[in-house]
Coordinates of C-alpha atoms and ligand atoms in Angstrom, one line a residue:
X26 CA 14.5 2.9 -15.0
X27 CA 14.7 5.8 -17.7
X28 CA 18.3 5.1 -17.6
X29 CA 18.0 1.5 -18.2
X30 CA 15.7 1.8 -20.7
X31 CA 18.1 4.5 -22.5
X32 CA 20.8 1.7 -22.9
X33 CA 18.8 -0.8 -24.3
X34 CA 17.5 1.3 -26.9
X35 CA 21.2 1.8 -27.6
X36 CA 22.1 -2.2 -27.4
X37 CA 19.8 -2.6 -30.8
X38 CA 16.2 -4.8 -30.7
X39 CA 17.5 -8.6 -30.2
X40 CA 16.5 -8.1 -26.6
X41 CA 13.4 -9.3 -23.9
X42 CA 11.1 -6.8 -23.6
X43 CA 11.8 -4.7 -20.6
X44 CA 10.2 -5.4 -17.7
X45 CA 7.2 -3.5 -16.6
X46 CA 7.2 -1.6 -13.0
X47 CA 4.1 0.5 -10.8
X48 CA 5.5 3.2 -9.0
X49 CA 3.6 3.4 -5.6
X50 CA 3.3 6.0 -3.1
X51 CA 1.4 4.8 -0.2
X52 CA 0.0 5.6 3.3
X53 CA -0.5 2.4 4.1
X54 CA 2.0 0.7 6.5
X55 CA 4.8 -2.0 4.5
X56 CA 3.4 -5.0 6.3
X57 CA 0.1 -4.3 5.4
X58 CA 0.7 -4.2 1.7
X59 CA 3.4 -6.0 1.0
X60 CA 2.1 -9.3 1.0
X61 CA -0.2 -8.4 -1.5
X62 CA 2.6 -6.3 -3.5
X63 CA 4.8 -9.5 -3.4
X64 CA 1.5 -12.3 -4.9
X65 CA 1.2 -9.0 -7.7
X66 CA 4.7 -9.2 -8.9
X67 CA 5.1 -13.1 -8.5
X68 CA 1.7 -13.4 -10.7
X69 CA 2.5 -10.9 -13.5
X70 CA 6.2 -10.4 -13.4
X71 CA 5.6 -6.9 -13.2
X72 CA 8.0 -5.0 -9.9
X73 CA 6.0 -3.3 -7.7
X74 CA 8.7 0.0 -5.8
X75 CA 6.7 1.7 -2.7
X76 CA 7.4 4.7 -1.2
X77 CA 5.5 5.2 2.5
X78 CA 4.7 9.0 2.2
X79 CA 3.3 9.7 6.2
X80 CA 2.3 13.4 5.2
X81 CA 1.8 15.9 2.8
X82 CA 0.9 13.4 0.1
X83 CA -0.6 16.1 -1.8
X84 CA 2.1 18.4 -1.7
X85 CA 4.8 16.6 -2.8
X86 CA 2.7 15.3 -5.9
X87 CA 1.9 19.0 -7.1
X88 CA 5.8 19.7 -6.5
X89 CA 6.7 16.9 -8.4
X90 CA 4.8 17.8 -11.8
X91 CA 5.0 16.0 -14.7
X92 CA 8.6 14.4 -13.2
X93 CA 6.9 12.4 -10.6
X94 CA 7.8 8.9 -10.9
X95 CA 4.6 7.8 -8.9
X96 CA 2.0 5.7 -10.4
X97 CA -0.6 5.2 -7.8
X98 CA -1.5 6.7 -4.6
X99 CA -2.9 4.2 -2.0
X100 CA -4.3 5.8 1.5
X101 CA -6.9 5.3 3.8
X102 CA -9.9 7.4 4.3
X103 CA -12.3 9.4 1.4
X104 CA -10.4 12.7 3.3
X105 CA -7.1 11.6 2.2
X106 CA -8.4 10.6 -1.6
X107 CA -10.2 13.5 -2.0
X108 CA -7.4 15.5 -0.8
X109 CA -5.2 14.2 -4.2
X110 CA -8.6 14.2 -6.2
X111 CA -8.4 18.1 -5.2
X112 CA -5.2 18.6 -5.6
X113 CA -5.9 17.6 -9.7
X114 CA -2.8 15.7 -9.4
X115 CA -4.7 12.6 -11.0
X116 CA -6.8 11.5 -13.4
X117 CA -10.1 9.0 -14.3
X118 CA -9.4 5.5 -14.7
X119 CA -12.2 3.6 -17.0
X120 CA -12.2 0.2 -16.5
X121 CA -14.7 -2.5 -16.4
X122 CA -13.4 -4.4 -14.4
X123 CA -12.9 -2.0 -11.1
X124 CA -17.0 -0.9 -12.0
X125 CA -17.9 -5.2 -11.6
X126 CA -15.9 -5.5 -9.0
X127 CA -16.4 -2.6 -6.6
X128 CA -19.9 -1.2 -5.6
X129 CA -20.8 1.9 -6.7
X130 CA -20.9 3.6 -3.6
X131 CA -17.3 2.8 -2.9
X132 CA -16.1 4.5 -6.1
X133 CA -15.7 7.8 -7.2
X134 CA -18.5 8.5 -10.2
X135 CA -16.0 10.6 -11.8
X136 CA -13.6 7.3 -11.6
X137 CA -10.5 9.6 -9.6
X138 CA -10.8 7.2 -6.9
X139 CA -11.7 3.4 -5.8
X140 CA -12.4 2.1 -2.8
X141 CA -10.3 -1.3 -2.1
X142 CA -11.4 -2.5 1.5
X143 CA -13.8 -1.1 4.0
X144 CA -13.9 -0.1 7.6
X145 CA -17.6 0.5 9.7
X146 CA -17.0 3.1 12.3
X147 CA -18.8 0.9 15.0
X148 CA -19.1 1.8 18.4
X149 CA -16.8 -0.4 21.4
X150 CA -19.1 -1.1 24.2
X151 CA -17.9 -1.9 28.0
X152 CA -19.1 -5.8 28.4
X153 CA -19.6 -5.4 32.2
X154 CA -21.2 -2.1 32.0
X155 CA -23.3 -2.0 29.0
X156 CA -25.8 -4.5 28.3
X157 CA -26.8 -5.5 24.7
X158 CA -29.7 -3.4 22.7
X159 CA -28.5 -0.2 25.0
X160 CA -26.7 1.5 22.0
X161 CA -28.5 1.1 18.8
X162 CA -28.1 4.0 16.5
X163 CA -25.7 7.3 16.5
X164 CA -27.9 10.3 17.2
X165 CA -28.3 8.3 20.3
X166 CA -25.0 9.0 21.3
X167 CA -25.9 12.3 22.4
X168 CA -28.9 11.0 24.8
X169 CA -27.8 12.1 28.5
X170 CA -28.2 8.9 29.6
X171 CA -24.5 8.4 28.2
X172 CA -23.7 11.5 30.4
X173 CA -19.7 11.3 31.7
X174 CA -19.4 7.5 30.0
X175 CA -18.4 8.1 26.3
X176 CA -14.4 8.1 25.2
X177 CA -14.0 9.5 21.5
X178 CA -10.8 10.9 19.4
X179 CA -10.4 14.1 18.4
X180 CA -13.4 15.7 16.8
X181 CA -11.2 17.1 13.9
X182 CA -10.1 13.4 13.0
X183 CA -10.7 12.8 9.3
X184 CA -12.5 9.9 10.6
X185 CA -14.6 11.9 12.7
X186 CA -15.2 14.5 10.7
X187 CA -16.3 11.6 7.5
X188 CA -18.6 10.6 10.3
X189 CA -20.0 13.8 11.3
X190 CA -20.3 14.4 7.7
X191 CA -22.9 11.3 7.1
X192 CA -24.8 12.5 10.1
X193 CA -25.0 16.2 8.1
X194 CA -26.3 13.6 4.9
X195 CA -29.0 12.0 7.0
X196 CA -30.2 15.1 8.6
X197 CA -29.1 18.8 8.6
X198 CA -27.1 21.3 9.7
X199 CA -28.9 22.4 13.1
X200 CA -29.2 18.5 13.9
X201 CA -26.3 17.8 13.7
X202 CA -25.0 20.8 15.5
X203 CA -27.1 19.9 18.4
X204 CA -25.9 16.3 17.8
X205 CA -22.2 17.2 18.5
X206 CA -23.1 19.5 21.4
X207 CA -24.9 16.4 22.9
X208 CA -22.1 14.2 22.3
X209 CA -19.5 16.5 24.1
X210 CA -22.0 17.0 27.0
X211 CA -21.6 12.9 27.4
X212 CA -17.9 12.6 27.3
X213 CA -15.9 11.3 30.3
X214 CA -12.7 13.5 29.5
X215 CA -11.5 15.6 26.3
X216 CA -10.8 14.1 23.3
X217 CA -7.2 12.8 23.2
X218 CA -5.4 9.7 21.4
X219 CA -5.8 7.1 18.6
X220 CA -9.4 4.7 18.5
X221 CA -7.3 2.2 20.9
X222 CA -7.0 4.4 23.9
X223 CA -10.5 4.8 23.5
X224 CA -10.7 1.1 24.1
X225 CA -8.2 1.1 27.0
X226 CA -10.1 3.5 28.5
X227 CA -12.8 1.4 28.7
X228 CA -10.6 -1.6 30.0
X229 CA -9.5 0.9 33.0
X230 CA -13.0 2.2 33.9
X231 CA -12.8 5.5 32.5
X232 CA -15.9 5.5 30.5
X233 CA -18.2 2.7 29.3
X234 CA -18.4 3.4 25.0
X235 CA -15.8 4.6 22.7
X236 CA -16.3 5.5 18.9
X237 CA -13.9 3.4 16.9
X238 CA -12.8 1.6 13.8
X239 CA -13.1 -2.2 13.6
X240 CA -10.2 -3.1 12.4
X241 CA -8.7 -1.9 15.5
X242 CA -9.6 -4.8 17.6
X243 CA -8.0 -7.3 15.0
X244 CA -5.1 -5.6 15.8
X245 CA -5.3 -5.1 20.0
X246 CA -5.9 -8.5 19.8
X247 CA -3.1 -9.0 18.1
X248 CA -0.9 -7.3 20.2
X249 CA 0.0 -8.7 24.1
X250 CA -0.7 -5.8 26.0
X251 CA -3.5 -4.5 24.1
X252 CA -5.7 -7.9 23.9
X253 CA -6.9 -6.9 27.8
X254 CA -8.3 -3.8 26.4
X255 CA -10.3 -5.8 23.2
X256 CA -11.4 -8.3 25.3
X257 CA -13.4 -6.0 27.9
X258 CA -15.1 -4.4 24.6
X259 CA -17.7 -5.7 22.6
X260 CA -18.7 -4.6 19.2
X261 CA -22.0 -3.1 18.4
X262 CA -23.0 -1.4 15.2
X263 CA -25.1 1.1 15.5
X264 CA -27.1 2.5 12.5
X265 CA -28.6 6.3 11.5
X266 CA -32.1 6.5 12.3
X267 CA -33.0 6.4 8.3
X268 CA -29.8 4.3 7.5
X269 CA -27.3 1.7 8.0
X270 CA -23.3 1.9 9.9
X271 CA -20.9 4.4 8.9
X272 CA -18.3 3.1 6.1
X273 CA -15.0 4.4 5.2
X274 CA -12.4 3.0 2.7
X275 CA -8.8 2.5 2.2
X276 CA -8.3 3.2 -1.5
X277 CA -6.3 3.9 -4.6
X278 CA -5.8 6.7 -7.3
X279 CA -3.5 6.9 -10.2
X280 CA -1.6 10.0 -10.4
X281 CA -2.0 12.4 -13.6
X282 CA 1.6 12.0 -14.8
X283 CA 2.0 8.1 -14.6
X284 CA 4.4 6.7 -16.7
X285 CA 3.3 3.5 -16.1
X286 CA -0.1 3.5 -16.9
X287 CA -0.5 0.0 -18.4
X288 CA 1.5 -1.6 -15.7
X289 CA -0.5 0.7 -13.0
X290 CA -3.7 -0.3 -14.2
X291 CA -2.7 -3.8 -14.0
X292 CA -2.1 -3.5 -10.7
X293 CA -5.1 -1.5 -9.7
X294 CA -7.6 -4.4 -11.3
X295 CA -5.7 -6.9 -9.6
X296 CA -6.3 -5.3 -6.2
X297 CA -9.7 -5.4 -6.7
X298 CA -9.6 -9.0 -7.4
X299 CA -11.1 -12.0 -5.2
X300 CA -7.5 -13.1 -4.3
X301 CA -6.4 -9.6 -3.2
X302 CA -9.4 -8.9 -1.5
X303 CA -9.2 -12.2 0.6
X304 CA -5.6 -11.1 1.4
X305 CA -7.0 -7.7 1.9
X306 CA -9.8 -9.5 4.7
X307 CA -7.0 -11.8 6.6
X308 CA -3.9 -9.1 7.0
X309 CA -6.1 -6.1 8.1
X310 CA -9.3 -7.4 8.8
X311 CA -11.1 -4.5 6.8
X312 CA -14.3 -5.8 5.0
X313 CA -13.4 -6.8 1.6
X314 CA -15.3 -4.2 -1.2
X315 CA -16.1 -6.8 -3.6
X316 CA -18.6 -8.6 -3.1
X317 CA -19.1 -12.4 -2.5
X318 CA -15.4 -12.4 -1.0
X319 CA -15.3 -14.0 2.2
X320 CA -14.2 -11.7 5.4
X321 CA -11.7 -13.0 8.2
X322 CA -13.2 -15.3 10.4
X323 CA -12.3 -12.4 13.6
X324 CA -14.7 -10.2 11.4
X325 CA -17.3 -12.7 10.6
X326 CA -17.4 -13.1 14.6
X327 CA -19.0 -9.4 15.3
X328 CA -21.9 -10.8 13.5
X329 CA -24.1 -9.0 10.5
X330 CA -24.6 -5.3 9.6
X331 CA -26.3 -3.3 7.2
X332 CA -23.9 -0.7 5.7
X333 CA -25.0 2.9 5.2
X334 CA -26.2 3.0 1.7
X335 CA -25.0 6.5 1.2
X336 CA -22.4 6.9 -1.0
X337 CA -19.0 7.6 0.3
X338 CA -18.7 10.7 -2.6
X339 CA -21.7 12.4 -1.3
X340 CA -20.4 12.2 2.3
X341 CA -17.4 13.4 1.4
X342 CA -18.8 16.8 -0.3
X343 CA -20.4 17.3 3.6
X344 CA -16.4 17.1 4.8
X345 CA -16.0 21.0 5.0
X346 CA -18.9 21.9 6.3
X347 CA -18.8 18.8 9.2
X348 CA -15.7 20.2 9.8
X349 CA -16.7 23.7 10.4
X350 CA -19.7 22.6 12.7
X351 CA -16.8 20.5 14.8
X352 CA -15.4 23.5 15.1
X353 CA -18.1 25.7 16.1
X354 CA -19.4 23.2 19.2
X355 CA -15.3 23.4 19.8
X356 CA -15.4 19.8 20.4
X357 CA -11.7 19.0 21.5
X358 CA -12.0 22.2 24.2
Ligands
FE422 FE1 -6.8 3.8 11.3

């Protein structure tokens, strides 16, 4: 880009403007976001490039300085935001438009981060072994009568841990220490796997209710082999006792050194927009952030939910200490 822009400034001024490009490096899997990528570009002319970083997003951003070509980070979970946020490898983005269209509690206050879809951390409940109304909020999740019949992830999960970390906001340390011992105390077998084979593990009799996200059943159902394993689950979201379901996000942040900005936050206020969003709700079957924007007929099928009114910021200060308390009960062990 630097180069072509170099030989036009040599070739004089009778020429198009050049075109304008976003610089993406994402966490998100290609199918996911390319759909949307492609209805960006085809909309404002401007060429969206993605580069999937799997790990050490952070890193590689502080290495790269001032000479990072990146533009935007887009990852999923507040963990993996904050982790760029605290890396000070970005910087505030003041627009009105991403304040009308995403809720407060989804965005950063400092405006280093937005949320642009969300996830409830739900709970997957065995249909032949679980009757409705028996799960209704999280702390119960550590009543012994789930003793030997709950399936979860690792403890250390950054979804786990974003989770712990709201139960630390609604009550306090020495609940929610005792809430994690309880929890472990009901587990059929150690923590191991993704939120799915929580859900197979259902399917094959292992335990009767897994912790999970719910866009994971859009995609078992999806997929051939996995649609057994959705289809012996139900959904049921369960609340804090003083508060609504655990939320997460997927979301974006532009890096400190884009040189793109313009272009970038084009691109940013476009995928908060009603027609990304309702891509957003029919490829991933997350929940749309802004409101009035219709979720995917799957989702609307799991019925309403009040969402946790905490904001996802304040949860996210709790991270380090949740994580510490994980660690303490030894959860995994
Ligand atoms: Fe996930």
């Amino acid at each position: 880009m630097r180069l072509t822009a170099f030989a036009l400034a040599l070739c004089g001024t009778a020429l198009p403007a050049l075109a304008e490009e976003v610089n993406i490096y994402s966490h998100r899997q290609p199918e996911l976001i390319q759909p949307l990528l492609d209805a960006f570009t085809a909309e404002t002319g401007i060429t969206v490039n993605v580069a999937f970083v799997d790990k050490g997003m952070a890193e590689r951003l502080v290495a790269e300085g001032d000479r990072s070509p990146a533009d935007l980070v887009l990852t999923v979970d507040i963990a993996r935001l904050m982790e760029v946020v605290n890396a000070g490898v970005t910087q505030p983005v003041d627009s009105a438009v991403l304040d009308a269209n995403i809720p407060a509690e989804f965005r950063d206050p400092a405006d280093q981060w937005f949320g642009l879809t969300a996830r409830a951390r739900i709970v997957y409940a065995s249909k032949e072994r679980v009757a409705a109304g028996d799960v209704t909020t999280y702390e119960d999740l550590a009543d012994p009568k789930w003793k030997g019949r709950i399936c979860v992830r690792s403890g250390t999960n950054d979804y786990n841990v974003a989770l712990t970390a709201a139960v630390l906001a609604h009550h306090d340390a020495a609940f929610t220490k005792t809430w994690l011992e309880g929890v472990k105390a009901n587990l059929a077998r150690k923590p191991e796997g993704g939120d799915r084979d929580q859900v197979k593990a259902i399917w094959s009799g292992q335990c009767d209710i897994a912790v999970g996200n719910t866009y994971y059943m859009g995609q078992m159902l999806a997929d051939p082999e996995q649609a057994e394993w959705a289809n012996s689950v139900s959904i049921v979201f369960p609340t804090f006792e003083n508060g609504g379901t655990h939320m997460n996000i997927s979301g974006v942040a532009m890096t400190k050194s884009a040189p793109n900005k313009d272009a970038a936050l084009k691109l940013m206020e476009w995928l908060s927009s009603d027609e990304a969003q309702h891509i957003y709700a029919e490829t991933n079957h997350e929940f749309p952030v802004k409101p009035g924007v219709e979720r995917s007929d799957l989702v609307k099928s799991w019925g309403e939910f009040t969402p946790d009114s905490l904001g996802l910021a304040d949860v996210a200060k709790l991270r380090p200490e949740a994580l510490k308390l994980i660690e303490e009960v030894n959860f995994d062990g």
